[in-house]
XYZ file of C-alpha atoms in Angstrom:
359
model
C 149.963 22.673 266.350
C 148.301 19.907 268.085
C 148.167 16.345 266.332
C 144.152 16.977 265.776
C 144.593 20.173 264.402
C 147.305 19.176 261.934
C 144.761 16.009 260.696
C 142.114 18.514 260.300
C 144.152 21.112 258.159
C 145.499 18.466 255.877
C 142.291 16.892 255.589
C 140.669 13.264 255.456
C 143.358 10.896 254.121
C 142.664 8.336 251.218
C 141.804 5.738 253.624
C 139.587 7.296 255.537
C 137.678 9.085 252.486
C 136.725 6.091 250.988
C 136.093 4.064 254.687
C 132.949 2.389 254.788
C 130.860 2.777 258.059
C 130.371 -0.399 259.584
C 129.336 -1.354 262.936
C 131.803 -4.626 263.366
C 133.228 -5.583 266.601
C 136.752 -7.006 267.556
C 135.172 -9.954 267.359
C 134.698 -9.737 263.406
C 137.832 -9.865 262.589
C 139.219 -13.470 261.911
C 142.367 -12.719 259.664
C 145.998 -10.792 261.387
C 147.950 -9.445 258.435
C 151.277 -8.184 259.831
C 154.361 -6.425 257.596
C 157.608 -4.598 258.345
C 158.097 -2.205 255.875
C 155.882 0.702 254.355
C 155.464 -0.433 251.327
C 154.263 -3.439 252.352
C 151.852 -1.671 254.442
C 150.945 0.441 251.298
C 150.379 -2.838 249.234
C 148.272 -4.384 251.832
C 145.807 -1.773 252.607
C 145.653 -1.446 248.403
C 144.361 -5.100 248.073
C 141.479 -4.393 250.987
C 137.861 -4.477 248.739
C 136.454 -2.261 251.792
C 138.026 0.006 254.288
C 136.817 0.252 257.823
C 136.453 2.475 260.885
C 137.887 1.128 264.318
C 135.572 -1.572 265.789
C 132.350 -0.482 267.828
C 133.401 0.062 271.436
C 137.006 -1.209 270.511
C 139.249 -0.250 273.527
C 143.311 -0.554 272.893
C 145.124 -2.671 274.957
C 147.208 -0.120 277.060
C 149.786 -2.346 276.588
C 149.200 -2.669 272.937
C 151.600 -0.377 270.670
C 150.114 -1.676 267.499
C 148.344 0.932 264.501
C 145.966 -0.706 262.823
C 144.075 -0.772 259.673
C 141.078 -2.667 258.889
C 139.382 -3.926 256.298
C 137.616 -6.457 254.423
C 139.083 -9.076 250.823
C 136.341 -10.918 249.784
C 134.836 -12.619 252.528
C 137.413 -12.034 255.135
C 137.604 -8.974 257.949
C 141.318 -8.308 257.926
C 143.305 -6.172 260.485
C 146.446 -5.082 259.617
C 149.669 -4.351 261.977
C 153.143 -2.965 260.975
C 156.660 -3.515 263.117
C 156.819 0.323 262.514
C 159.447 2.491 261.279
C 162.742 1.059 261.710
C 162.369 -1.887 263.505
C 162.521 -4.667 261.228
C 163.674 -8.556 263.431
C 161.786 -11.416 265.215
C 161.599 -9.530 268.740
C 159.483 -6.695 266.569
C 157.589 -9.299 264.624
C 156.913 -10.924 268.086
C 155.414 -8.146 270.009
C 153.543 -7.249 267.336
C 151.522 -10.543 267.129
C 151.204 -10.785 270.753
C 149.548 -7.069 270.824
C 147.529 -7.990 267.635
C 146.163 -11.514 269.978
C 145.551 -9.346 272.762
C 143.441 -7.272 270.988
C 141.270 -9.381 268.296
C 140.975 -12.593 270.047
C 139.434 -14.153 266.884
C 141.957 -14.158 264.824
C 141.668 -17.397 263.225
C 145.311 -17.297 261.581
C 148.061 -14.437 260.641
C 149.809 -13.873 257.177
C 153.032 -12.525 257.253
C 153.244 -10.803 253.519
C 156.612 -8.606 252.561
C 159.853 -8.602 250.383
C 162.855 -11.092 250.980
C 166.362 -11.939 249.330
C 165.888 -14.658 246.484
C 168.321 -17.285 246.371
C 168.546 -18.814 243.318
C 169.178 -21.924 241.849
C 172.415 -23.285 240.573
C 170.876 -24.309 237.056
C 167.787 -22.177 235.809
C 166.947 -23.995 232.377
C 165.294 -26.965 234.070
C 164.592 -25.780 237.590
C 160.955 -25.364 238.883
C 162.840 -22.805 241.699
C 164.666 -20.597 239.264
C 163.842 -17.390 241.011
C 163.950 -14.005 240.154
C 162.930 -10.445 240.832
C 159.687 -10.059 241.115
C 159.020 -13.471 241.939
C 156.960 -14.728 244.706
C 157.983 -17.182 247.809
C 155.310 -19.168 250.039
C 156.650 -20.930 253.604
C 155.644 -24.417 253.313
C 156.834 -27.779 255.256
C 159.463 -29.515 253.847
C 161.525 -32.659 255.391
C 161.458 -31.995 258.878
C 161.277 -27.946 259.041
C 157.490 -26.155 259.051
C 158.311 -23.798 256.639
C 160.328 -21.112 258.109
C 164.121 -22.034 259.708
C 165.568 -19.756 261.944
C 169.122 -20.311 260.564
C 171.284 -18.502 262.884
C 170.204 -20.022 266.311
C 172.525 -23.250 267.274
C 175.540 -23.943 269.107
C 178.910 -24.464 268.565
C 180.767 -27.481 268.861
C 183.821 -29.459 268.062
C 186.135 -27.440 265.861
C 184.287 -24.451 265.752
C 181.368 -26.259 263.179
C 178.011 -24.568 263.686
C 174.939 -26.654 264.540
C 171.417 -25.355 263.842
C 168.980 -26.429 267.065
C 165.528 -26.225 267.248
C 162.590 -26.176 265.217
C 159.752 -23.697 264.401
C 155.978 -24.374 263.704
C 153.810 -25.129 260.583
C 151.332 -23.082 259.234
C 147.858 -23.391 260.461
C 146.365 -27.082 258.370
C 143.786 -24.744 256.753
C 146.016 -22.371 254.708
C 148.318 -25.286 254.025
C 145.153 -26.441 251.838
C 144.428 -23.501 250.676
C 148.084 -23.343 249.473
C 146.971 -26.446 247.692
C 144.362 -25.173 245.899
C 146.145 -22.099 244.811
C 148.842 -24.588 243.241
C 146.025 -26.588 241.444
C 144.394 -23.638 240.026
C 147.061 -21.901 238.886
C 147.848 -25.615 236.786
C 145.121 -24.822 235.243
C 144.587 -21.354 234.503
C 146.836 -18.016 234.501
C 147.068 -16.110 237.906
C 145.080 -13.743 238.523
C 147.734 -11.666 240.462
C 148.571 -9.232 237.423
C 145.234 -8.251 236.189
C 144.689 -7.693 240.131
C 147.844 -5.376 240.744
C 146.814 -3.451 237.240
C 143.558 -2.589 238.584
C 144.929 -1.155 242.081
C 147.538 0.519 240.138
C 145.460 1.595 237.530
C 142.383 3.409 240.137
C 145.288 4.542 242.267
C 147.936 6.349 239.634
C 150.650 7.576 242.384
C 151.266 4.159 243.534
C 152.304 3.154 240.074
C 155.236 5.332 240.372
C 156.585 2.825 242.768
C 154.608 -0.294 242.633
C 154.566 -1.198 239.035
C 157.142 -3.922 237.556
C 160.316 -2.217 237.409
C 161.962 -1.320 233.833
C 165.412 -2.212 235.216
C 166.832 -5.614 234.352
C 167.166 -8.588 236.239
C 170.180 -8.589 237.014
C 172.497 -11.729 238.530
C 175.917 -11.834 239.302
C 177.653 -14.787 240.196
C 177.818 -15.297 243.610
C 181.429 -14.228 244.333
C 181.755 -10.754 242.821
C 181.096 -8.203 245.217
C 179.389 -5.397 244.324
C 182.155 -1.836 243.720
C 182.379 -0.035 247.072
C 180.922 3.267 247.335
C 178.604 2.871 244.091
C 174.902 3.619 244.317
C 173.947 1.007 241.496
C 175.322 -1.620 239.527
C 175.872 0.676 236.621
C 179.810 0.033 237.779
C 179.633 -3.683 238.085
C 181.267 -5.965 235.247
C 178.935 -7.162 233.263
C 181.157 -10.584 232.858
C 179.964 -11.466 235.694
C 176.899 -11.760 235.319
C 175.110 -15.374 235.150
C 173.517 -16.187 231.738
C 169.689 -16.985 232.255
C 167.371 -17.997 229.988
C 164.637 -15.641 228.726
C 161.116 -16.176 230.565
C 158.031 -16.514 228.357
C 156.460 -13.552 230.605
C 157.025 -11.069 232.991
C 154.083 -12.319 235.238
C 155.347 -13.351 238.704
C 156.060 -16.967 239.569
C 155.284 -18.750 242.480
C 157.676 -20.887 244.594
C 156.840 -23.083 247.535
C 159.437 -24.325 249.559
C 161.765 -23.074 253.095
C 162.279 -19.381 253.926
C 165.182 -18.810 256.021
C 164.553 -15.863 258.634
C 167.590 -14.452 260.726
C 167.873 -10.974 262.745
C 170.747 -9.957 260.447
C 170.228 -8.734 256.681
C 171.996 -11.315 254.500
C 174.330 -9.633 251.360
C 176.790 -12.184 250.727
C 176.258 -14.708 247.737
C 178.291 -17.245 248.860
C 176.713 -17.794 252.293
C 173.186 -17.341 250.376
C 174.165 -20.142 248.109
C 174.968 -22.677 251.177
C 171.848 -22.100 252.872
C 170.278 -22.890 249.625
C 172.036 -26.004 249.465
C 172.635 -27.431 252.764
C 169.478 -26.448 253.937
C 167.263 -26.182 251.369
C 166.162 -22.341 251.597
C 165.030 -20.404 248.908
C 164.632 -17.222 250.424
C 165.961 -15.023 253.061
C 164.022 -12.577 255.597
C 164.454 -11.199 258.934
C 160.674 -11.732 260.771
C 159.390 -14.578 260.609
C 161.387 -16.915 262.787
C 159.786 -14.369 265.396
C 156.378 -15.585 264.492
C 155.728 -19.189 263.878
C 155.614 -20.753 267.208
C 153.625 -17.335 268.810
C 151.228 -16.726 265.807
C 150.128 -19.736 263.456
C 150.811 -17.714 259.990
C 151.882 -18.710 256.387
C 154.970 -16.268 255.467
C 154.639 -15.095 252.021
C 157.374 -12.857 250.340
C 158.025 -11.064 247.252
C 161.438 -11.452 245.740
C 163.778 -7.934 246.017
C 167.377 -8.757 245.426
C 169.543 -11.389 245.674
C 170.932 -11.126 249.025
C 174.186 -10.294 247.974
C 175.875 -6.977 247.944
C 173.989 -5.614 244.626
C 170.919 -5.539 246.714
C 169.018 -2.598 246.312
C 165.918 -0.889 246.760
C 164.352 -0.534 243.434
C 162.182 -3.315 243.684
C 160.624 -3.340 246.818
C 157.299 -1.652 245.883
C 156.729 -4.190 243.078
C 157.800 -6.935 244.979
C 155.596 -6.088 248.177
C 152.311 -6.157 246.277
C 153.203 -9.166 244.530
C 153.253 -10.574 247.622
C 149.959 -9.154 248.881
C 148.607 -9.989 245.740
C 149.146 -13.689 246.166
C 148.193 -13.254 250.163
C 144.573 -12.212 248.493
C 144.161 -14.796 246.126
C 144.832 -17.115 248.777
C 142.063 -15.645 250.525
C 139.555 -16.245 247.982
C 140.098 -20.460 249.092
C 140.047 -20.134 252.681
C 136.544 -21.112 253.731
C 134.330 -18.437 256.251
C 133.677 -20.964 259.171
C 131.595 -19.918 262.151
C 133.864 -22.042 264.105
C 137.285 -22.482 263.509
C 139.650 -22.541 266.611
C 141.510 -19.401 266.905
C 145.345 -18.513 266.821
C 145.429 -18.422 270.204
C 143.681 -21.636 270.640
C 146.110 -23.424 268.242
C 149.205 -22.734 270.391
C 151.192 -25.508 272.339
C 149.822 -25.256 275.929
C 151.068 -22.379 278.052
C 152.311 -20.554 275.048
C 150.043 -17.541 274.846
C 150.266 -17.303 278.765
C 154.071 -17.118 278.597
C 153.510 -14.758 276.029
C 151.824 -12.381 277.353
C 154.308 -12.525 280.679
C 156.830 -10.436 278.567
């Protein structure tokens, strides 16, 4: 059966029954949300306020690979890309913003929203970065790094010691401040994140199978105890080694700003996680964005998962996905609607986006 035939015996899906009919234009779209994973895709197109069909006249790059949803939060046009299925890594991540700058050249900046690995602190009573499941991550500056450090490109040198080279770029100035803002309202009022993610989950009742705050516990074992071989969960792992944390007031997701560490390899080993954390200030781990920052101006924005340790699992990647997206909206809601703000493309180091699009 044809691929049109099969669409037309299963019917319109949920997207496109409750599309609205618009006559935009590539042009209209100012915001690039890419993700790597389906859930985060799932959580992204769940935060859109309006759903809509491809733009007027809008002919695909033949050279573009990219699926796209679009869509409009508050006063944005969004247009949403995935790495696709299996292909998580900064050459994916890559391609896919190039294609997605091909394509809507008004894109005034990208988010990059998912999960990542947590790393947490040493000492949680008194720590503004105890982080846990659930939690959420933001990629800003810090010292000299932009945000995001691609820890796993260097050299080698004397005695085998690894040296990190290079440097990625910031965030585009204007979400930096809207970053701001975010951190200054939520000193003075509750997030608005939960009551959000209860609504979506509420109106849409099979996403709360997967998408609503886990009942299993947060669970943290110290950083040298691997996790039993061959065992599906940690129902075999010794419980006296687990780290003692102190209760949290709420369940409602906190929000960290600091380095996110992005590599090609998934990390699962505690004690490297820990180092990271404290040599290089990281506080979480992820595998696209180092792919990104220097070839799409984004802020990287990540819900916590696991640990990045070997008791990683998936259980909380549909709650931690549209944590993430939830925070990616709210941030929205300060980002000004300019009629002129220079584009991604624009905002490039000179002969970036022509190198780019060489590959």
């Amino acid at each position: 059966m044809a691929l049109r035939d099969r669409r037309r015996a299963l019917g319109p899906s949920y997207m496109e029954r409750n599309r609205v009919t618009e006559d935009f234009s590539r042009e209209d779209y100012t915001v690039g949300w890419i993700c790597a994973l389906a859930p985060e895709l799932a959580a992204a197109a769940a935060m859109l306020d309006e759903t809509y069909a491809p733009p007027a006249a809008f002919q695909q790059d033949l050279n573009d690979s990219n699926v796209y949803s679009y869509g409009r939060m508050g006063r944005h046009k969004v247009v949403i890309a995935s790495l696709g299925a299996g292909m998580p890594g900064k050459v994916p991540a890559s391609t896919t913003a190039t294609n997605l700058l091909r394509s809507f050249p008004k894109i005034r900046f990208g988010l990059m929203v998912g999960i990542g690995g947590g790393i947490p602190a040493k000492t949680a009573e008194d720590s503004a970065d105890d982080i846990r499941l659930g939690d959420v991550v933001v990629s800003v500056p810090h010292g000299e790094s932009g945000g995001v450090v691609q820890y796993d490109h260097g050299k080698i040198v004397h005695e085998g010691q690894f040296v990190q080279t290079g440097s990625l770029g910031k965030p585009p100035t204007i979400l930096l401040k809207a970053v701001q803002r975010v951190q200054a309202q939520h000193d003075i009022q509750e997030s608005g994140i939960p009551e959000l993610i209860g609504k979506i989950l509420q109106d849409r009742p099979k996403m709360a199978v997967k998408y609503r705050r886990p009942d299993a516990e947060d669970r943290l074992y110290q950083a040298q105890y691997e996790h039993p071989a061959g065992t599906k969960n940690c129902s075999r792992c010794d419980a006296r080694y687990l780290m003692q944390r102190p209760a949290r007031d709420s369940e409602e997701p906190v929000i960290h700003y600091g380095l996110i560490g992005s590599a090609d390899r998934v990390m699962l080993h505690g004690p490297t996680r820990d180092y990271l954390r404290t040599a290089k200030n990281i506080i979480c781990l992820e595998m696209e964005a180092a792919g990104l920052m220097d070839n799409f101006p984004c802020l990287v924005i990540r819900g916590i998962s696991d640990y990045a340790d070997t008791h990683k699992s998936d259980r909380w990647h549909g709650y931690a996905s549209i944590v993430a997206a939830g925070y990616a909206k709210e941030l929205l809601t300060f980002v000004p609607e300019l009629t002129r703000e220079p584009t991604a493309v624009e905002l490039m180091p000179p002969g970036r986006w022509i190198n780019s699009r060489r590959k």
